[in-house]
PDB file of C-alpha atoms in Angstrom:
ATOM      1  CA  ALA Q  80     -33.798  40.197  13.093  1.00 38.00           C
ATOM      2  CA  GLY Q  81     -32.885  43.086  10.821  1.00 47.00           C
ATOM      3  CA  GLY Q  82     -31.359  46.204  12.345  1.00 59.00           C
ATOM      4  CA  THR Q  83     -29.330  44.295  14.927  1.00 78.00           C
ATOM      5  CA  GLY Q  84     -25.983  44.942  13.227  1.00 91.00           C
ATOM      6  CA  ASP Q  85     -23.438  42.416  11.968  1.00 93.00           C
ATOM      7  CA  LEU Q  86     -22.097  39.549  14.067  1.00 94.00           C
ATOM      8  CA  THR Q  87     -18.484  38.552  13.386  1.00 96.00           C
ATOM      9  CA  LEU Q  88     -16.397  35.780  14.954  1.00 96.00           C
ATOM     10  CA  ALA Q  89     -12.735  35.889  13.879  1.00 97.00           C
ATOM     11  CA  ALA Q  90      -9.779  33.729  14.897  1.00 98.00           C
ATOM     12  CA  SER Q  91      -6.238  33.797  13.512  1.00 97.00           C
ATOM     13  CA  ASN Q  92      -3.061  31.850  14.185  1.00 97.00           C
ATOM     14  CA  ASN Q  93       0.476  31.502  12.857  1.00 97.00           C
ATOM     15  CA  MET Q  94       2.756  28.911  14.468  1.00 96.00           C
ATOM     16  CA  ASP Q  95       6.412  28.007  13.840  1.00 97.00           C
ATOM     17  CA  ALA Q  96       8.242  25.147  15.576  1.00 97.00           C
ATOM     18  CA  SER Q  97      11.448  23.269  14.813  1.00 97.00           C
ATOM     19  CA  ALA Q  98      14.100  21.026  16.351  1.00 97.00           C
ATOM     20  CA  GLU Q  99      17.787  20.714  15.457  1.00 95.00           C
ATOM     21  CA  ALA Q 100      20.498  18.288  16.543  1.00 94.00           C
ATOM     22  CA  ASP Q 101      24.192  18.196  15.608  1.00 90.00           C
ATOM     23  CA  GLY Q 102      26.384  15.311  16.728  1.00 84.00           C
ATOM     24  CA  SER Q 103      29.983  14.579  15.771  1.00 76.00           C
ATOM     25  CA  ALA Q 104      32.852  12.494  17.048  1.00 67.00           C
ATOM     26  CA  ALA Q 105      36.557  12.386  16.174  1.00 58.00           C
ATOM     27  CA  GLN Q 106      38.996   9.640  17.118  1.00 55.00           C
ATOM     28  CA  GLY Q 107      41.996  11.569  15.934  1.00 53.00           C
ATOM     29  CA  THR Q 108      44.811  10.025  13.958  1.00 53.00           C
ATOM     30  CA  ALA Q 109      45.074   6.786  15.919  1.00 54.00           C
ATOM     31  CA  ALA Q 110      44.985   3.674  13.754  1.00 57.00           C
ATOM     32  CA  SER Q 111      42.641   1.874  16.131  1.00 61.00           C
ATOM     33  CA  GLY Q 112      39.530   2.807  18.050  1.00 70.00           C
ATOM     34  CA  THR Q 113      35.972   3.788  17.180  1.00 76.00           C
ATOM     35  CA  ALA Q 114      34.393   7.170  16.513  1.00 78.00           C
ATOM     36  CA  ILE Q 115      30.592   7.418  16.836  1.00 81.00           C
ATOM     37  CA  GLY Q 116      28.500  10.497  16.068  1.00 82.00           C
ATOM     38  CA  VAL Q 117      24.722  10.441  16.616  1.00 87.00           C
ATOM     39  CA  ALA Q 118      22.115  13.181  16.162  1.00 91.00           C
ATOM     40  CA  VAL Q 119      18.393  12.894  16.957  1.00 94.00           C
ATOM     41  CA  ALA Q 120      15.944  15.745  16.269  1.00 96.00           C
ATOM     42  CA  ILE Q 121      12.245  15.307  17.092  1.00 97.00           C
ATOM     43  CA  ASN Q 122       9.670  18.058  16.633  1.00 97.00           C
ATOM     44  CA  VAL Q 123       6.060  17.524  17.734  1.00 97.00           C
ATOM     45  CA  ALA Q 124       3.820  20.573  17.286  1.00 96.00           C
ATOM     46  CA  GLY Q 125       0.080  21.077  17.446  1.00 94.00           C
ATOM     47  CA  MET Q 126      -2.332  24.007  17.426  1.00 95.00           C
ATOM     48  CA  ARG Q 127      -6.030  24.665  16.865  1.00 95.00           C
ATOM     49  CA  ASN Q 128      -7.539  27.626  15.046  1.00 97.00           C
ATOM     50  CA  GLU Q 129     -11.322  27.738  15.461  1.00 97.00           C
ATOM     51  CA  ALA Q 130     -14.198  30.147  14.920  1.00 97.00           C
ATOM     52  CA  ASN Q 131     -17.265  28.091  15.732  1.00 97.00           C
ATOM     53  CA  ILE Q 132     -20.897  28.784  16.574  1.00 96.00           C
ATOM     54  CA  GLY Q 133     -21.383  25.883  18.948  1.00 94.00           C
ATOM     55  CA  ALA Q 134     -24.336  23.583  19.369  1.00 94.00           C
ATOM     56  CA  GLY Q 135     -26.905  25.240  21.620  1.00 93.00           C
ATOM     57  CA  ALA Q 136     -25.648  28.755  20.819  1.00 95.00           C
ATOM     58  CA  THR Q 137     -27.767  31.387  19.051  1.00 92.00           C
ATOM     59  CA  ALA Q 138     -26.211  33.913  16.679  1.00 91.00           C
ATOM     60  CA  THR Q 139     -28.338  36.818  15.423  1.00 90.00           C
ATOM     61  CA  GLY Q 140     -27.249  39.596  13.085  1.00 90.00           C
ATOM     62  CA  ASP Q 141     -27.946  41.406   9.870  1.00 90.00           C
ATOM     63  CA  ASN Q 142     -24.935  39.449   8.574  1.00 92.00           C
ATOM     64  CA  VAL Q 143     -23.200  36.592  10.426  1.00 93.00           C
ATOM     65  CA  SER Q 144     -19.581  35.654   9.806  1.00 95.00           C
ATOM     66  CA  ALA Q 145     -17.193  33.114  11.386  1.00 97.00           C
ATOM     67  CA  THR Q 146     -13.624  33.020  10.062  1.00 98.00           C
ATOM     68  CA  ALA Q 147     -10.502  31.083  11.114  1.00 98.00           C
ATOM     69  CA  LYS Q 148      -7.615  32.404   9.064  1.00 97.00           C
ATOM     70  CA  MET Q 149      -3.844  32.679   8.900  1.00 97.00           C
ATOM     71  CA  LYS Q 150      -2.341  35.497  10.937  1.00 97.00           C
ATOM     72  CA  ASP Q 151      -0.135  37.867   8.970  1.00 96.00           C
ATOM     73  CA  VAL Q 152       3.203  38.249  10.785  1.00 96.00           C
ATOM     74  CA  GLY Q 153       5.305  40.703   8.820  1.00 95.00           C
ATOM     75  CA  GLY Q 154       4.077  39.267   5.527  1.00 96.00           C
ATOM     76  CA  ASP Q 155       4.412  35.658   6.691  1.00 96.00           C
ATOM     77  CA  LYS Q 156       1.109  33.760   6.495  1.00 96.00           C
ATOM     78  CA  LYS Q 157       2.288  30.168   6.844  1.00 96.00           C
ATOM     79  CA  HIS Q 158       2.793  27.687   9.677  1.00 97.00           C
ATOM     80  CA  ALA Q 159       6.405  26.445   9.472  1.00 97.00           C
ATOM     81  CA  PHE Q 160       7.647  23.219  11.056  1.00 97.00           C
ATOM     82  CA  GLY Q 161      10.910  21.319  10.773  1.00 97.00           C
ATOM     83  CA  ALA Q 162      13.424  18.848  12.135  1.00 97.00           C
ATOM     84  CA  LYS Q 163      17.121  18.752  11.250  1.00 95.00           C
ATOM     85  CA  ALA Q 164      19.715  16.214  12.378  1.00 95.00           C
ATOM     86  CA  ILE Q 165      23.349  16.213  11.231  1.00 91.00           C
ATOM     87  CA  SER Q 166      26.025  13.800  12.459  1.00 88.00           C
ATOM     88  CA  GLY Q 167      29.542  12.802  11.564  1.00 80.00           C
ATOM     89  CA  ALA Q 168      32.276  10.487  12.772  1.00 78.00           C
ATOM     90  CA  SER Q 169      35.911  10.445  11.676  1.00 74.00           C
ATOM     91  CA  GLY Q 170      39.211   8.837  12.535  1.00 68.00           C
ATOM     92  CA  GLY Q 171      40.230   5.551  14.082  1.00 67.00           C
ATOM     93  CA  ASP Q 172      39.647   2.104  12.714  1.00 74.00           C
ATOM     94  CA  THR Q 173      35.838   2.362  12.710  1.00 77.00           C
ATOM     95  CA  GLY Q 174      33.586   5.367  12.158  1.00 77.00           C
ATOM     96  CA  VAL Q 175      29.808   5.352  12.666  1.00 81.00           C
ATOM     97  CA  GLY Q 176      27.485   8.300  11.971  1.00 82.00           C
ATOM     98  CA  GLY Q 177      23.734   8.169  12.551  1.00 87.00           C
ATOM     99  CA  SER Q 178      21.026  10.828  12.116  1.00 92.00           C
ATOM    100  CA  PHE Q 179      17.297  10.655  12.819  1.00 94.00           C
ATOM    101  CA  ALA Q 180      14.925  13.561  12.113  1.00 96.00           C
ATOM    102  CA  LEU Q 181      11.179  13.370  12.828  1.00 97.00           C
ATOM    103  CA  ASN Q 182       8.527  16.048  12.409  1.00 97.00           C
ATOM    104  CA  ILE Q 183       4.911  15.599  13.513  1.00 97.00           C
ATOM    105  CA  SER Q 184       2.619  18.607  13.052  1.00 96.00           C
ATOM    106  CA  ASP Q 185      -1.130  19.024  13.468  1.00 96.00           C
ATOM    107  CA  THR Q 186      -2.934  22.241  12.489  1.00 96.00           C
ATOM    108  CA  PRO Q 187      -6.728  21.698  12.526  1.00 96.00           C
ATOM    109  CA  THR Q 188      -8.580  24.821  11.408  1.00 97.00           C
ATOM    110  CA  GLN Q 189     -12.371  25.155  11.584  1.00 97.00           C
ATOM    111  CA  ALA Q 190     -15.234  27.538  10.902  1.00 98.00           C
ATOM    112  CA  ILE Q 191     -18.350  25.571  11.806  1.00 97.00           C
ATOM    113  CA  ALA Q 192     -21.955  26.563  12.488  1.00 95.00           C
ATOM    114  CA  ALA Q 193     -23.614  24.063  14.813  1.00 96.00           C
ATOM    115  CA  GLY Q 194     -26.140  26.255  16.635  1.00 94.00           C
ATOM    116  CA  THR Q 195     -29.013  28.524  15.569  1.00 92.00           C
ATOM    117  CA  ILE Q 196     -28.227  31.353  13.170  1.00 91.00           C
ATOM    118  CA  THR Q 197     -30.784  34.065  12.416  1.00 89.00           C
ATOM    119  CA  THR Q 198     -29.934  36.590   9.717  1.00 87.00           C
ATOM    120  CA  THR Q 199     -31.666  38.457   6.945  1.00 84.00           C
ATOM    121  CA  GLY Q 200     -28.369  38.980   5.150  1.00 88.00           C
ATOM    122  CA  ASN Q 201     -25.324  36.780   4.571  1.00 90.00           C
ATOM    123  CA  LEU Q 202     -23.882  33.813   6.452  1.00 93.00           C
ATOM    124  CA  ASN Q 203     -20.161  33.396   5.789  1.00 95.00           C
ATOM    125  CA  LEU Q 204     -17.987  30.553   7.141  1.00 97.00           C
ATOM    126  CA  GLU Q 205     -14.329  30.591   6.111  1.00 98.00           C
ATOM    127  CA  ALA Q 206     -11.303  28.496   7.137  1.00 98.00           C
ATOM    128  CA  GLU Q 207      -7.746  29.079   5.896  1.00 97.00           C
ATOM    129  CA  ASN Q 208      -4.765  26.849   6.707  1.00 97.00           C
ATOM    130  CA  THR Q 209      -1.322  27.061   5.038  1.00 97.00           C
ATOM    131  CA  SER Q 210       1.634  25.087   6.351  1.00 96.00           C
ATOM    132  CA  GLU Q 211       5.021  23.640   5.438  1.00 96.00           C
ATOM    133  CA  ALA Q 212       7.336  21.045   6.945  1.00 96.00           C
ATOM    134  CA  ASN Q 213      11.040  20.571   6.205  1.00 96.00           C
ATOM    135  CA  VAL Q 214      12.885  17.497   7.460  1.00 97.00           C
ATOM    136  CA  GLU Q 215      16.606  16.972   6.937  1.00 95.00           C
ATOM    137  CA  ALA Q 216      18.799  14.087   8.091  1.00 94.00           C
ATOM    138  CA  LYS Q 217      22.482  13.843   7.134  1.00 90.00           C
ATOM    139  CA  ALA Q 218      25.122  11.416   8.370  1.00 87.00           C
ATOM    140  CA  SER Q 219      28.701  10.723   7.313  1.00 82.00           C
ATOM    141  CA  ALA Q 220      31.493   8.514   8.578  1.00 78.00           C
ATOM    142  CA  LYS Q 221      35.183   8.356   7.653  1.00 75.00           C
ATOM    143  CA  SER Q 222      37.652   5.821   9.019  1.00 72.00           C
ATOM    144  CA  GLY Q 223      40.597   3.602   8.242  1.00 63.00           C
ATOM    145  CA  SER Q 224      38.823   0.251   8.047  1.00 70.00           C
ATOM    146  CA  THR Q 225      35.044   0.579   8.322  1.00 73.00           C
ATOM    147  CA  GLY Q 226      32.815   3.621   7.802  1.00 74.00           C
ATOM    148  CA  VAL Q 227      29.056   3.490   8.295  1.00 79.00           C
ATOM    149  CA  GLY Q 228      26.648   6.396   7.787  1.00 78.00           C
ATOM    150  CA  VAL Q 229      22.892   5.979   8.278  1.00 86.00           C
ATOM    151  CA  SER Q 230      20.156   8.630   8.026  1.00 90.00           C
ATOM    152  CA  ILE Q 231      16.381   8.491   8.560  1.00 93.00           C
ATOM    153  CA  GLY Q 232      13.982  11.370   7.898  1.00 95.00           C
ATOM    154  CA  ILE Q 233      10.222  11.175   8.599  1.00 95.00           C
ATOM    155  CA  THR Q 234       7.458  13.768   8.446  1.00 94.00           C
ATOM    156  CA  VAL Q 235       3.825  13.272   9.527  1.00 95.00           C
ATOM    157  CA  VAL Q 236       1.373  16.101   8.874  1.00 93.00           C
ATOM    158  CA  ASP Q 237      -2.337  16.757   9.461  1.00 93.00           C
ATOM    159  CA  ASN Q 238      -3.567  19.924   7.718  1.00 93.00           C
ATOM    160  CA  ASP Q 239      -7.316  19.450   8.244  1.00 95.00           C
ATOM    161  CA  THR Q 240      -9.296  22.518   7.136  1.00 97.00           C
ATOM    162  CA  THR Q 241     -13.085  22.689   7.536  1.00 97.00           C
ATOM    163  CA  ALA Q 242     -15.876  25.164   6.828  1.00 97.00           C
ATOM    164  CA  ALA Q 243     -19.233  23.513   7.473  1.00 97.00           C
ATOM    165  CA  ILE Q 244     -22.802  23.678   8.683  1.00 95.00           C
ATOM    166  CA  ALA Q 245     -23.054  20.810  11.134  1.00 95.00           C
ATOM    167  CA  ASP Q 246     -25.884  18.317  11.389  1.00 95.00           C
ATOM    168  CA  GLY Q 247     -28.548  19.732  13.700  1.00 92.00           C
ATOM    169  CA  ALA Q 248     -27.713  23.373  12.982  1.00 92.00           C
ATOM    170  CA  ILE Q 249     -30.675  25.682  12.385  1.00 90.00           C
ATOM    171  CA  ILE Q 250     -30.450  28.443   9.785  1.00 87.00           C
ATOM    172  CA  ALA Q 251     -33.396  30.827  10.182  1.00 80.00           C
ATOM    173  CA  PRO Q 252     -32.821  33.572   7.609  1.00 61.00           C
ATOM    174  CA  GLY Q 253     -36.230  35.226   8.023  1.00 59.00           C
ATOM    175  CA  GLY Q 254     -36.315  36.200   4.400  1.00 45.00           C
ATOM    176  CA  GLY Q 255     -33.489  34.261   2.784  1.00 53.00           C
ATOM    177  CA  ALA Q 256     -29.764  34.480   3.474  1.00 67.00           C
ATOM    178  CA  ASN Q 257     -26.844  34.032   1.130  1.00 86.00           C
ATOM    179  CA  ILE Q 258     -24.681  31.255   2.556  1.00 90.00           C
ATOM    180  CA  THR Q 259     -20.976  30.971   1.694  1.00 94.00           C
ATOM    181  CA  LEU Q 260     -18.659  28.186   2.884  1.00 96.00           C
ATOM    182  CA  THR Q 261     -14.944  28.453   2.050  1.00 97.00           C
ATOM    183  CA  ALA Q 262     -12.169  26.073   3.140  1.00 97.00           C
ATOM    184  CA  ASP Q 263      -8.662  26.679   1.789  1.00 97.00           C
ATOM    185  CA  GLY Q 264      -5.943  24.335   3.034  1.00 96.00           C
ATOM    186  CA  SER Q 265      -2.486  23.703   1.592  1.00 95.00           C
ATOM    187  CA  HIS Q 266       0.700  22.024   2.777  1.00 95.00           C
ATOM    188  CA  ASP Q 267       4.232  21.653   1.378  1.00 95.00           C
ATOM    189  CA  THR Q 268       6.593  18.943   2.600  1.00 94.00           C
ATOM    190  CA  THR Q 269      10.306  18.536   1.918  1.00 95.00           C
ATOM    191  CA  THR Q 270      12.265  15.561   3.239  1.00 95.00           C
ATOM    192  CA  THR Q 271      16.021  15.343   2.594  1.00 94.00           C
ATOM    193  CA  VAL Q 272      18.086  12.327   3.592  1.00 92.00           C
ATOM    194  CA  GLU Q 273      21.825  11.960   2.924  1.00 87.00           C
ATOM    195  CA  SER Q 274      24.278   9.394   4.242  1.00 81.00           C
ATOM    196  CA  GLY Q 275      27.736   8.165   3.390  1.00 70.00           C
ATOM    197  CA  GLY Q 276      30.498   5.948   4.700  1.00 66.00           C
ATOM    198  CA  VAL Q 277      34.131   6.157   3.647  1.00 64.00           C
ATOM    199  CA  ALA Q 278      36.879   3.706   4.624  1.00 60.00           C
ATOM    200  CA  LYS Q 279      40.453   4.295   3.504  1.00 65.00           C
ATOM    201  CA  ASP Q 280      41.467   0.628   3.488  1.00 62.00           C
ATOM    202  CA  GLY Q 281      38.216  -1.273   4.057  1.00 57.00           C
ATOM    203  CA  THR Q 282      34.445  -1.000   3.751  1.00 54.00           C
ATOM    204  CA  GLY Q 283      32.272   2.081   3.479  1.00 49.00           C
ATOM    205  CA  ILE Q 284      28.481   1.853   3.951  1.00 51.00           C
ATOM    206  CA  GLY Q 285      25.826   4.513   3.466  1.00 48.00           C
ATOM    207  CA  GLY Q 286      22.128   3.933   3.995  1.00 49.00           C
TER     208      GLY Q 286
END
C-alpha cells in the first residue's frame, strides 16, 4: 500500500490530583478535659492514556505509528498524586491527635495493535508513563496527663505501561516492515509518617 502516506495515532495525558486535611483541637489551659484533633485525607485518581489499533480495525500507510505519551505542560511531564493529613491536639488532661493519609492512583498507558496493519515501511508502537505519589501523615498531642499521637500513611499505585502486538493481530507489510515496540514506565513513591505524644505529668504515646 505504498504511496498512501503515513498513518499516525497519538494520545497524550498529564494528570495531577491530591487531597489535604488539617485538623487541630485546643482545650486551653484548663487542667481537665480532652482535646482531640483528627485529619483524614483520601485521594483516589485514575486515568487512561491509549493509542490503540483495535481488533477488527484496518490501518494502512507507508508508515504506521501509535503513541501514548506524557503531555508536556510547561516542562512538566509527570503525573503527580498525593495525600497529606496533619493533626494536633493540645491542652487539658488528655490530648489525642490522629492522622490518616491514603493515595490510590491508576495510570494505565497503552499502545497496542490488535487489528490489521498494512505498511511497506515502519510500524512503531510506543507507550510512556511517568508518575509520582507523595503521602504524608503527621500527628501530635500535648496534654497534662495523657498525650496520644497516631499517624497512618498508605499509597497504592498501578503504573502499567504496555506497547504490544496483540494475539490475533495481522501485520501485512507487503515487502517487510521494521517493527519497533517501546514501553517506558517509571514511578516514584514517598511516604512520610510522623507521630508524637507528650504529657507533662503522665504518659505520652506516639505510634
